[in-house]
mmCIF file of C-alpha atoms and ligand atoms in Angstrom:
data_model
loop_
_atom_site.group_PDB
_atom_site.id
_atom_site.type_symbol
_atom_site.label_atom_id
_atom_site.label_comp_id
_atom_site.label_asym_id
_atom_site.label_seq_id
_atom_site.Cartn_x
_atom_site.Cartn_y
_atom_site.Cartn_z
ATOM 1 C CA MET R 1 22.484 8.658 52.576
ATOM 2 C CA THR R 2 20.395 6.100 54.525
ATOM 3 C CA THR R 3 16.939 5.084 53.331
ATOM 4 C CA VAL R 4 14.778 5.413 56.904
ATOM 5 C CA ALA R 5 11.109 4.305 57.308
ATOM 6 C CA ALA R 6 8.499 6.664 57.584
ATOM 7 C CA TYR R 7 5.040 8.152 57.496
ATOM 8 C CA ALA R 8 4.304 10.636 55.012
ATOM 9 C CA ALA R 9 1.086 12.523 53.633
ATOM 10 C CA PRO R 10 1.646 11.729 49.628
ATOM 11 C CA ALA R 11 -0.333 14.753 48.798
ATOM 12 C CA ALA R 12 -2.625 17.318 50.382
ATOM 13 C CA LYS R 13 -5.402 15.845 52.159
ATOM 14 C CA ALA R 14 -4.656 12.534 51.733
ATOM 15 C CA PRO R 15 -3.933 10.269 54.302
ATOM 16 C CA LEU R 16 -0.499 9.836 55.848
ATOM 17 C CA GLU R 17 0.919 6.265 54.798
ATOM 18 C CA ARG R 18 4.138 4.273 55.494
ATOM 19 C CA THR R 19 6.990 4.731 53.140
ATOM 20 C CA THR R 20 10.674 5.560 52.809
ATOM 21 C CA ILE R 21 12.720 8.257 52.543
ATOM 22 C CA GLU R 22 16.710 9.238 52.305
ATOM 23 C CA ARG R 23 18.482 11.042 55.086
ATOM 24 C CA ARG R 24 21.668 12.745 54.400
ATOM 25 C CA ALA R 25 24.999 11.320 54.982
ATOM 26 C CA VAL R 26 26.100 12.282 58.414
ATOM 27 C CA ARG R 27 28.517 15.598 57.748
ATOM 28 C CA GLU R 28 31.183 17.185 60.052
ATOM 29 C CA PHE R 29 28.932 19.078 62.720
ATOM 30 C CA ASP R 30 25.746 16.159 62.544
ATOM 31 C CA VAL R 31 24.383 14.213 64.739
ATOM 32 C CA LEU R 32 22.454 11.442 63.760
ATOM 33 C CA ILE R 33 19.262 10.355 66.253
ATOM 34 C CA ASP R 34 17.224 6.928 66.181
ATOM 35 C CA ILE R 35 14.158 8.426 66.540
ATOM 36 C CA LYS R 36 12.444 6.542 69.377
ATOM 37 C CA PHE R 37 9.230 8.777 69.720
ATOM 38 C CA ALA R 38 7.141 11.780 68.024
ATOM 39 C CA GLY R 39 4.832 14.045 69.421
ATOM 40 C CA ILE R 40 1.970 14.276 67.126
ATOM 41 C CA CYS R 41 1.243 18.597 67.126
ATOM 42 C CA HIS R 42 -1.682 20.548 65.800
ATOM 43 C CA SER R 43 0.389 22.190 63.375
ATOM 44 C CA ASP R 44 1.353 18.993 61.469
ATOM 45 C CA ILE R 45 -2.621 18.626 60.297
ATOM 46 C CA HIS R 46 -2.667 22.345 59.353
ATOM 47 C CA GLN R 47 0.443 21.506 57.052
ATOM 48 C CA ALA R 48 -0.186 18.274 55.965
ATOM 49 C CA ARG R 49 -3.947 19.291 54.744
ATOM 50 C CA GLU R 50 -2.472 22.573 53.578
ATOM 51 C CA GLY R 51 -4.421 24.387 55.409
ATOM 52 C CA TRP R 52 -1.677 27.106 55.833
ATOM 53 C CA GLY R 53 -1.322 27.684 52.435
ATOM 54 C CA GLU R 54 1.276 25.608 49.792
ATOM 55 C CA ALA R 55 3.380 22.708 51.559
ATOM 56 C CA ILE R 56 6.077 20.043 50.041
ATOM 57 C CA PHE R 57 5.026 16.699 49.343
ATOM 58 C CA PRO R 58 5.348 14.071 50.321
ATOM 59 C CA MET R 59 5.442 15.257 53.291
ATOM 60 C CA VAL R 60 6.711 13.487 56.901
ATOM 61 C CA PRO R 61 5.782 15.787 60.004
ATOM 62 C CA GLY R 62 6.760 15.735 63.202
ATOM 63 C CA HIS R 63 8.980 18.189 65.302
ATOM 64 C CA GLU R 64 8.315 16.732 68.440
ATOM 65 C CA ILE R 65 10.950 14.382 68.687
ATOM 66 C CA ALA R 66 12.667 12.306 71.284
ATOM 67 C CA GLY R 67 15.525 9.664 70.530
ATOM 68 C CA ILE R 68 18.940 8.172 70.934
ATOM 69 C CA VAL R 69 22.113 9.669 69.111
ATOM 70 C CA SER R 70 23.375 6.875 66.980
ATOM 71 C CA GLU R 71 26.693 8.826 64.985
ATOM 72 C CA VAL R 72 27.881 12.012 65.711
ATOM 73 C CA GLY R 73 30.335 13.566 62.896
ATOM 74 C CA PRO R 74 34.133 14.460 63.648
ATOM 75 C CA GLY R 75 33.619 18.083 64.390
ATOM 76 C CA VAL R 76 30.792 17.540 67.182
ATOM 77 C CA THR R 77 31.672 18.069 70.899
ATOM 78 C CA ARG R 78 28.642 18.572 72.623
ATOM 79 C CA PHE R 79 27.138 15.124 71.790
ATOM 80 C CA ARG R 80 27.677 11.379 72.215
ATOM 81 C CA VAL R 81 26.655 8.226 71.143
ATOM 82 C CA GLY R 82 23.775 7.307 73.462
ATOM 83 C CA ASP R 83 22.841 10.076 74.238
ATOM 84 C CA ARG R 84 19.026 10.977 74.814
ATOM 85 C CA VAL R 85 18.527 13.879 72.544
ATOM 86 C CA GLY R 86 15.873 15.994 71.419
ATOM 87 C CA VAL R 87 14.583 18.199 68.355
ATOM 88 C CA GLY R 88 11.798 20.705 67.577
ATOM 89 C CA CYS R 89 10.552 23.055 65.183
ATOM 90 C CA LEU R 90 14.082 24.262 64.013
ATOM 91 C CA VAL R 91 16.798 22.311 62.350
ATOM 92 C CA ASP R 92 18.531 25.645 60.979
ATOM 93 C CA SER R 93 18.835 29.022 60.884
ATOM 94 C CA CYS R 94 20.928 31.990 59.703
ATOM 95 C CA ARG R 95 22.975 32.056 62.763
ATOM 96 C CA GLU R 96 24.038 35.881 62.166
ATOM 97 C CA CYS R 97 21.017 37.871 62.342
ATOM 98 C CA GLU R 98 20.403 40.069 65.346
ATOM 99 C CA SER R 99 17.816 37.191 66.799
ATOM 100 C CA CYS R 100 20.017 34.307 66.129
ATOM 101 C CA LYS R 101 22.745 36.027 68.145
ATOM 102 C CA ALA R 102 20.458 36.904 70.787
ATOM 103 C CA GLY R 103 19.644 32.882 70.745
ATOM 104 C CA GLU R 104 16.266 33.707 69.707
ATOM 105 C CA GLU R 105 16.531 31.476 66.763
ATOM 106 C CA GLN R 106 12.880 31.309 66.117
ATOM 107 C CA TYR R 107 12.580 34.729 64.990
ATOM 108 C CA CYS R 108 15.159 34.446 62.718
ATOM 109 C CA THR R 109 15.002 37.113 59.632
ATOM 110 C CA GLY R 110 17.853 35.466 57.710
ATOM 111 C CA GLY R 111 15.976 32.399 56.922
ATOM 112 C CA SER R 112 15.507 29.628 59.460
ATOM 113 C CA VAL R 113 14.936 25.787 58.605
ATOM 114 C CA GLY R 114 12.138 24.334 59.676
ATOM 115 C CA THR R 115 11.957 20.527 60.769
ATOM 116 C CA TYR R 116 9.337 19.549 57.929
ATOM 117 C CA ASN R 117 7.828 21.316 54.881
ATOM 118 C CA ALA R 118 10.678 23.203 54.537
ATOM 119 C CA VAL R 119 13.878 23.689 52.225
ATOM 120 C CA GLY R 120 16.937 22.714 53.668
ATOM 121 C CA LYS R 121 20.194 24.817 52.951
ATOM 122 C CA ASP R 122 21.383 22.225 50.534
ATOM 123 C CA GLY R 123 18.390 22.358 49.090
ATOM 124 C CA GLY R 124 16.522 19.249 49.922
ATOM 125 C CA PRO R 125 13.293 19.344 51.725
ATOM 126 C CA THR R 126 13.372 18.333 55.105
ATOM 127 C CA TYR R 127 11.687 15.473 57.083
ATOM 128 C CA GLY R 128 10.115 15.063 60.100
ATOM 129 C CA GLY R 129 10.066 13.256 63.339
ATOM 130 C CA TYR R 130 7.611 10.601 62.062
ATOM 131 C CA SER R 131 10.118 8.214 60.664
ATOM 132 C CA GLU R 132 13.135 5.791 62.134
ATOM 133 C CA LYS R 133 15.975 8.008 62.134
ATOM 134 C CA VAL R 134 16.977 12.358 61.555
ATOM 135 C CA VAL R 135 20.014 13.803 60.767
ATOM 136 C CA VAL R 136 20.637 17.414 62.286
ATOM 137 C CA ASP R 137 23.402 19.464 63.318
ATOM 138 C CA GLU R 138 24.242 19.710 66.782
ATOM 139 C CA ASN R 139 23.689 23.391 67.148
ATOM 140 C CA PHE R 140 19.461 22.503 67.064
ATOM 141 C CA VAL R 141 19.695 19.323 68.965
ATOM 142 C CA VAL R 142 19.287 19.516 72.730
ATOM 143 C CA ARG R 143 19.404 16.933 75.533
ATOM 144 C CA ILE R 144 16.538 15.068 77.253
ATOM 145 C CA PRO R 145 17.437 14.661 81.142
ATOM 146 C CA GLU R 146 17.069 11.268 82.658
ATOM 147 C CA GLY R 147 14.141 13.264 84.931
ATOM 148 C CA VAL R 148 11.558 13.032 82.264
ATOM 149 C CA ALA R 149 10.860 10.040 80.283
ATOM 150 C CA LEU R 150 11.166 9.893 76.705
ATOM 151 C CA ASP R 151 7.930 9.451 75.686
ATOM 152 C CA GLU R 152 6.758 12.085 77.613
ATOM 153 C CA ALA R 153 9.585 14.473 76.757
ATOM 154 C CA ALA R 154 8.682 14.397 73.070
ATOM 155 C CA PRO R 155 6.220 17.185 73.392
ATOM 156 C CA LEU R 156 8.096 19.370 75.364
ATOM 157 C CA LEU R 157 9.873 19.663 72.410
ATOM 158 C CA CYS R 158 7.331 22.118 70.707
ATOM 159 C CA ALA R 159 3.933 22.117 73.080
ATOM 160 C CA GLY R 160 6.243 22.481 75.845
ATOM 161 C CA ILE R 161 8.472 25.700 74.868
ATOM 162 C CA THR R 162 5.422 27.107 73.089
ATOM 163 C CA LEU R 163 4.144 27.871 76.655
ATOM 164 C CA TYR R 164 7.516 27.980 79.159
ATOM 165 C CA SER R 165 9.018 30.981 76.697
ATOM 166 C CA PRO R 166 6.247 33.546 77.135
ATOM 167 C CA LEU R 167 5.737 32.432 80.594
ATOM 168 C CA LYS R 168 9.030 33.131 81.265
ATOM 169 C CA HIS R 169 9.286 36.299 79.245
ATOM 170 C CA TRP R 170 6.132 37.808 80.687
ATOM 171 C CA ASN R 171 8.016 36.805 83.859
ATOM 172 C CA ALA R 172 4.943 34.292 85.818
ATOM 173 C CA GLY R 173 6.105 33.388 89.195
ATOM 174 C CA PRO R 174 5.491 33.813 92.836
ATOM 175 C CA GLY R 175 3.154 36.389 93.388
ATOM 176 C CA LYS R 176 1.786 36.384 89.719
ATOM 177 C CA LYS R 177 -1.695 35.898 88.960
ATOM 178 C CA VAL R 178 -1.358 33.698 85.711
ATOM 179 C CA ALA R 179 -4.554 32.693 82.984
ATOM 180 C CA ILE R 180 -4.046 29.758 80.427
ATOM 181 C CA VAL R 181 -6.661 29.844 78.069
ATOM 182 C CA GLY R 182 -7.664 26.755 76.921
ATOM 183 C CA LEU R 183 -6.930 23.035 78.248
ATOM 184 C CA GLY R 184 -5.544 21.186 75.249
ATOM 185 C CA GLY R 185 -2.115 20.022 73.893
ATOM 186 C CA LEU R 186 -0.351 23.545 74.727
ATOM 187 C CA GLY R 187 -2.568 24.801 77.463
ATOM 188 C CA HIS R 188 -2.064 21.522 79.627
ATOM 189 C CA MET R 189 1.542 22.266 79.279
ATOM 190 C CA GLY R 190 1.020 25.816 80.464
ATOM 191 C CA VAL R 191 -0.768 24.634 83.777
ATOM 192 C CA LYS R 192 2.021 22.557 84.784
ATOM 193 C CA ILE R 193 4.849 24.849 84.129
ATOM 194 C CA ALA R 194 3.000 28.039 85.189
ATOM 195 C CA HIS R 195 2.348 26.226 88.267
ATOM 196 C CA ALA R 196 6.010 24.861 88.722
ATOM 197 C CA LEU R 197 6.965 28.631 88.190
ATOM 198 C CA GLY R 198 5.193 29.245 91.641
ATOM 199 C CA ALA R 199 2.511 31.307 89.917
ATOM 200 C CA GLU R 200 -1.466 31.059 91.068
ATOM 201 C CA VAL R 201 -2.491 29.199 88.152
ATOM 202 C CA THR R 202 -6.195 29.484 86.774
ATOM 203 C CA VAL R 203 -7.726 27.571 83.558
ATOM 204 C CA LEU R 204 -10.119 29.364 81.069
ATOM 205 C CA SER R 205 -12.103 26.537 79.314
ATOM 206 C CA GLN R 206 -14.996 26.803 77.323
ATOM 207 C CA SER R 207 -16.725 24.299 79.771
ATOM 208 C CA LEU R 208 -15.883 22.621 82.946
ATOM 209 C CA ARG R 209 -15.673 19.145 81.176
ATOM 210 C CA LYS R 210 -12.097 18.955 82.301
ATOM 211 C CA GLN R 211 -11.672 20.650 85.153
ATOM 212 C CA GLU R 212 -11.034 17.815 87.698
ATOM 213 C CA ASP R 213 -7.914 17.408 84.925
ATOM 214 C CA GLY R 214 -6.982 20.774 85.529
ATOM 215 C CA LEU R 215 -6.987 20.820 89.070
ATOM 216 C CA LYS R 216 -4.949 17.925 89.021
ATOM 217 C CA LEU R 217 -2.434 19.059 86.660
ATOM 218 C CA GLY R 218 -1.710 22.462 89.315
ATOM 219 C CA ALA R 219 -4.524 24.782 88.284
ATOM 220 C CA ASP R 220 -5.569 26.615 91.542
ATOM 221 C CA HIS R 221 -8.688 27.829 89.644
ATOM 222 C CA TYR R 222 -10.962 26.396 86.598
ATOM 223 C CA TYR R 223 -13.990 28.715 85.074
ATOM 224 C CA ALA R 224 -15.465 28.054 82.107
ATOM 225 C CA THR R 225 -15.888 31.139 79.772
ATOM 226 C CA SER R 226 -18.971 30.037 78.166
ATOM 227 C CA ASP R 227 -20.260 31.081 81.717
ATOM 228 C CA PRO R 228 -20.865 35.067 81.564
ATOM 229 C CA LYS R 229 -20.556 36.010 85.283
ATOM 230 C CA THR R 230 -16.614 34.321 84.796
ATOM 231 C CA PHE R 231 -15.960 37.615 83.027
ATOM 232 C CA GLU R 232 -17.726 39.760 85.948
ATOM 233 C CA GLU R 233 -15.782 37.947 88.448
ATOM 234 C CA LEU R 234 -12.514 37.934 87.296
ATOM 235 C CA ALA R 235 -12.251 41.172 86.341
ATOM 236 C CA GLY R 236 -9.201 42.831 86.770
ATOM 237 C CA THR R 237 -7.432 39.563 88.264
ATOM 238 C CA PHE R 238 -4.409 38.625 86.381
ATOM 239 C CA ASP R 239 -1.081 39.844 85.753
ATOM 240 C CA LEU R 240 -0.435 37.443 82.716
ATOM 241 C CA ILE R 241 -3.249 35.758 80.097
ATOM 242 C CA VAL R 242 -1.848 33.021 77.738
ATOM 243 C CA SER R 243 -3.955 32.295 75.202
ATOM 244 C CA THR R 244 -3.403 28.824 73.581
ATOM 245 C CA VAL R 245 -6.917 28.667 71.322
ATOM 246 C CA SER R 246 -7.044 29.403 67.501
ATOM 247 C CA ALA R 247 -10.702 29.964 67.609
ATOM 248 C CA PRO R 248 -11.322 33.746 67.185
ATOM 249 C CA LEU R 249 -11.513 35.206 71.008
ATOM 250 C CA ASP R 250 -13.504 38.172 72.395
ATOM 251 C CA PHE R 251 -10.412 39.570 72.783
ATOM 252 C CA SER R 252 -11.856 43.185 74.725
ATOM 253 C CA ALA R 253 -13.550 40.653 76.926
ATOM 254 C CA TYR R 254 -10.774 38.935 77.579
ATOM 255 C CA LEU R 255 -7.873 41.768 77.971
ATOM 256 C CA SER R 256 -10.693 43.053 81.067
ATOM 257 C CA LEU R 257 -9.190 40.557 83.185
ATOM 258 C CA LEU R 258 -6.068 41.704 83.340
ATOM 259 C CA LYS R 259 -4.412 44.348 85.591
ATOM 260 C CA ARG R 260 -3.160 47.540 84.747
ATOM 261 C CA ASP R 261 0.167 46.441 82.908
ATOM 262 C CA GLY R 262 -0.822 42.702 82.231
ATOM 263 C CA ALA R 263 -0.469 41.140 78.869
ATOM 264 C CA LEU R 264 -2.774 38.767 76.933
ATOM 265 C CA VAL R 265 -0.029 36.848 74.647
ATOM 266 C CA ASN R 266 -1.757 34.427 71.876
ATOM 267 C CA VAL R 267 0.773 31.561 70.722
ATOM 268 C CA GLY R 268 -2.414 30.145 69.092
ATOM 269 C CA ALA R 269 -4.169 32.466 66.138
ATOM 270 C CA PRO R 270 -7.289 32.719 64.435
ATOM 271 C CA GLU R 271 -7.353 32.501 60.951
ATOM 272 C CA GLU R 272 -9.331 35.692 60.454
ATOM 273 C CA PRO R 273 -7.720 39.261 61.241
ATOM 274 C CA ILE R 274 -9.705 40.335 64.204
ATOM 275 C CA SER R 275 -10.786 43.949 64.926
ATOM 276 C CA LEU R 276 -10.141 44.996 68.252
ATOM 277 C CA ASN R 277 -11.263 48.450 70.629
ATOM 278 C CA LEU R 278 -7.824 49.817 71.678
ATOM 279 C CA PHE R 279 -9.682 51.422 74.486
ATOM 280 C CA SER R 280 -9.376 48.050 75.947
ATOM 281 C CA VAL R 281 -5.235 48.034 75.868
ATOM 282 C CA ILE R 282 -5.193 52.013 76.315
ATOM 283 C CA GLY R 283 -6.748 51.852 79.645
ATOM 284 C CA GLY R 284 -4.897 49.882 82.140
ATOM 285 C CA ARG R 285 -1.748 50.367 80.100
ATOM 286 C CA LYS R 286 -2.011 46.215 78.525
ATOM 287 C CA THR R 287 -0.309 44.620 75.914
ATOM 288 C CA LEU R 288 -1.374 42.559 73.304
ATOM 289 C CA ALA R 289 1.075 40.180 72.199
ATOM 290 C CA GLY R 290 2.138 37.244 70.683
ATOM 291 C CA SER R 291 4.831 34.311 71.352
ATOM 292 C CA MET R 292 6.486 31.541 69.216
ATOM 293 C CA ILE R 293 8.058 28.489 70.048
ATOM 294 C CA GLY R 294 11.433 29.543 71.683
ATOM 295 C CA GLY R 295 15.179 29.624 71.267
ATOM 296 C CA ILE R 296 17.362 26.453 71.349
ATOM 297 C CA ALA R 297 19.066 27.673 74.726
ATOM 298 C CA GLU R 298 15.795 28.471 75.973
ATOM 299 C CA THR R 299 14.225 25.034 75.155
ATOM 300 C CA GLN R 300 17.373 23.287 76.639
ATOM 301 C CA GLU R 301 16.511 25.382 80.081
ATOM 302 C CA MET R 302 13.011 24.175 79.467
ATOM 303 C CA LEU R 303 13.978 20.653 79.516
ATOM 304 C CA ASP R 304 16.191 20.805 82.587
ATOM 305 C CA PHE R 305 13.639 22.805 84.424
ATOM 306 C CA CYS R 306 10.711 19.826 83.670
ATOM 307 C CA ALA R 307 13.452 17.208 84.550
ATOM 308 C CA GLU R 308 14.191 19.096 88.046
ATOM 309 C CA HIS R 309 10.134 19.431 88.462
ATOM 310 C CA GLY R 310 9.511 15.853 87.626
ATOM 311 C CA PHE R 311 7.220 15.829 84.806
ATOM 312 C CA GLY R 312 7.035 16.130 80.958
ATOM 313 C CA ALA R 313 3.551 15.767 79.198
ATOM 314 C CA GLU R 314 0.398 13.833 79.100
ATOM 315 C CA ILE R 315 0.386 11.468 76.897
ATOM 316 C CA GLU R 316 -1.431 8.785 74.896
ATOM 317 C CA LEU R 317 0.897 6.937 73.253
ATOM 318 C CA ILE R 318 0.058 5.537 69.612
ATOM 319 C CA ARG R 319 0.946 2.824 67.279
ATOM 320 C CA ALA R 320 1.801 4.699 63.335
ATOM 321 C CA ASP R 321 -0.797 2.779 61.617
ATOM 322 C CA GLU R 322 -3.301 4.987 63.951
ATOM 323 C CA ILE R 323 -1.877 8.445 62.682
ATOM 324 C CA ASN R 324 -4.772 9.078 60.779
ATOM 325 C CA GLU R 325 -7.235 7.941 63.158
ATOM 326 C CA ALA R 326 -5.455 10.314 65.543
ATOM 327 C CA TYR R 327 -5.432 13.197 63.468
ATOM 328 C CA GLU R 328 -9.075 13.014 63.475
ATOM 329 C CA ARG R 329 -9.464 12.960 66.884
ATOM 330 C CA VAL R 330 -7.353 15.920 67.601
ATOM 331 C CA LEU R 331 -9.757 17.731 65.625
ATOM 332 C CA ALA R 332 -12.320 16.669 67.787
ATOM 333 C CA SER R 333 -10.281 17.905 70.803
ATOM 334 C CA ASP R 334 -10.518 14.081 72.185
ATOM 335 C CA VAL R 335 -7.184 13.332 73.171
ATOM 336 C CA ARG R 336 -5.372 14.034 76.893
ATOM 337 C CA TYR R 337 -3.600 15.547 76.069
ATOM 338 C CA ARG R 338 -0.469 14.704 73.242
ATOM 339 C CA PHE R 339 -0.694 11.966 70.927
ATOM 340 C CA VAL R 340 3.003 10.606 71.245
ATOM 341 C CA ILE R 341 3.998 8.181 68.268
ATOM 342 C CA ASP R 342 6.141 5.151 69.036
ATOM 343 C CA THR R 343 8.082 4.959 66.041
ATOM 344 C CA ALA R 344 9.284 1.634 66.518
ATOM 345 C CA THR R 345 6.096 0.480 64.499
ATOM 346 C CA ILE R 346 6.884 2.575 61.764
HETATM 347 ZN ZN1 LIG S 1 4.043 22.200 67.198
HETATM 348 ZN ZN1 LIG S 2 18.986 34.139 61.810
#
């Protein structure tokens, strides 16, 4: 065991504070990572404040981890000391179910293990990236190519893959019209990735406040959804709409923006169940779907894709003692577009 410094929420809704945690000794297939940067994901806040149900405390959030390998177990074949690596939302899965065998570990039905706020296969709690070091099985570690800076790579491990996976699955690319709903941490990655895939990209945002940013990030068009004319003008336009917002949407209105056979994919979810007139999908043979992060192999593919196209996330680098303030700013949508903690300040 190694004692390492971390930032943790001692209890639900309590501010995060500096503490120490124990990391397990490196086992046969483990990689010890010196964490350099950790992104702040909106779901860190949901979990630290128990917004999604009972959680495990103390909690060290963080599932957007970028760092350098500092030790490897004797059985490790894919990584060496000094490698630039990342860890996302999962640190283990059953490895036997149909999803795991298909490389879709995020949909594991035999029990996957979250990077934090979860119980590992050894029975102990998992602690996330707001810390100096982490020990992870090599099968759940990905390589960060040189083409993307480590700090800008961190948010790709959750925000990046959350958008890349549905864009690939629903064939965003040349000749396709893709809309991204919401221009936040997730949405800004959606715009960059869809643009790099060659799709014609439209941002659908509440207001035109971030229009200039959206166009700079690669959007071809930008519309305000608060303007009812937007829905008239864009009716029947898109092959694919990816919604990143968790506020309840008028799903019928958004489905009306799809072409025949189009899909509206949700990566954010409102807390309350939705009610929908099914004629919104029957007419036009449309799909209302969801998508959750991505598998490990696909996460590697996404990192290689981003590096090849020379981009990471748009970030605001902060010190560890600014985490609580950053949480408030995330809740107020006051970040362009992802906070990343410089873990050297822990
Ligand atoms: Zn996340
Ligand atoms: Zn599984």
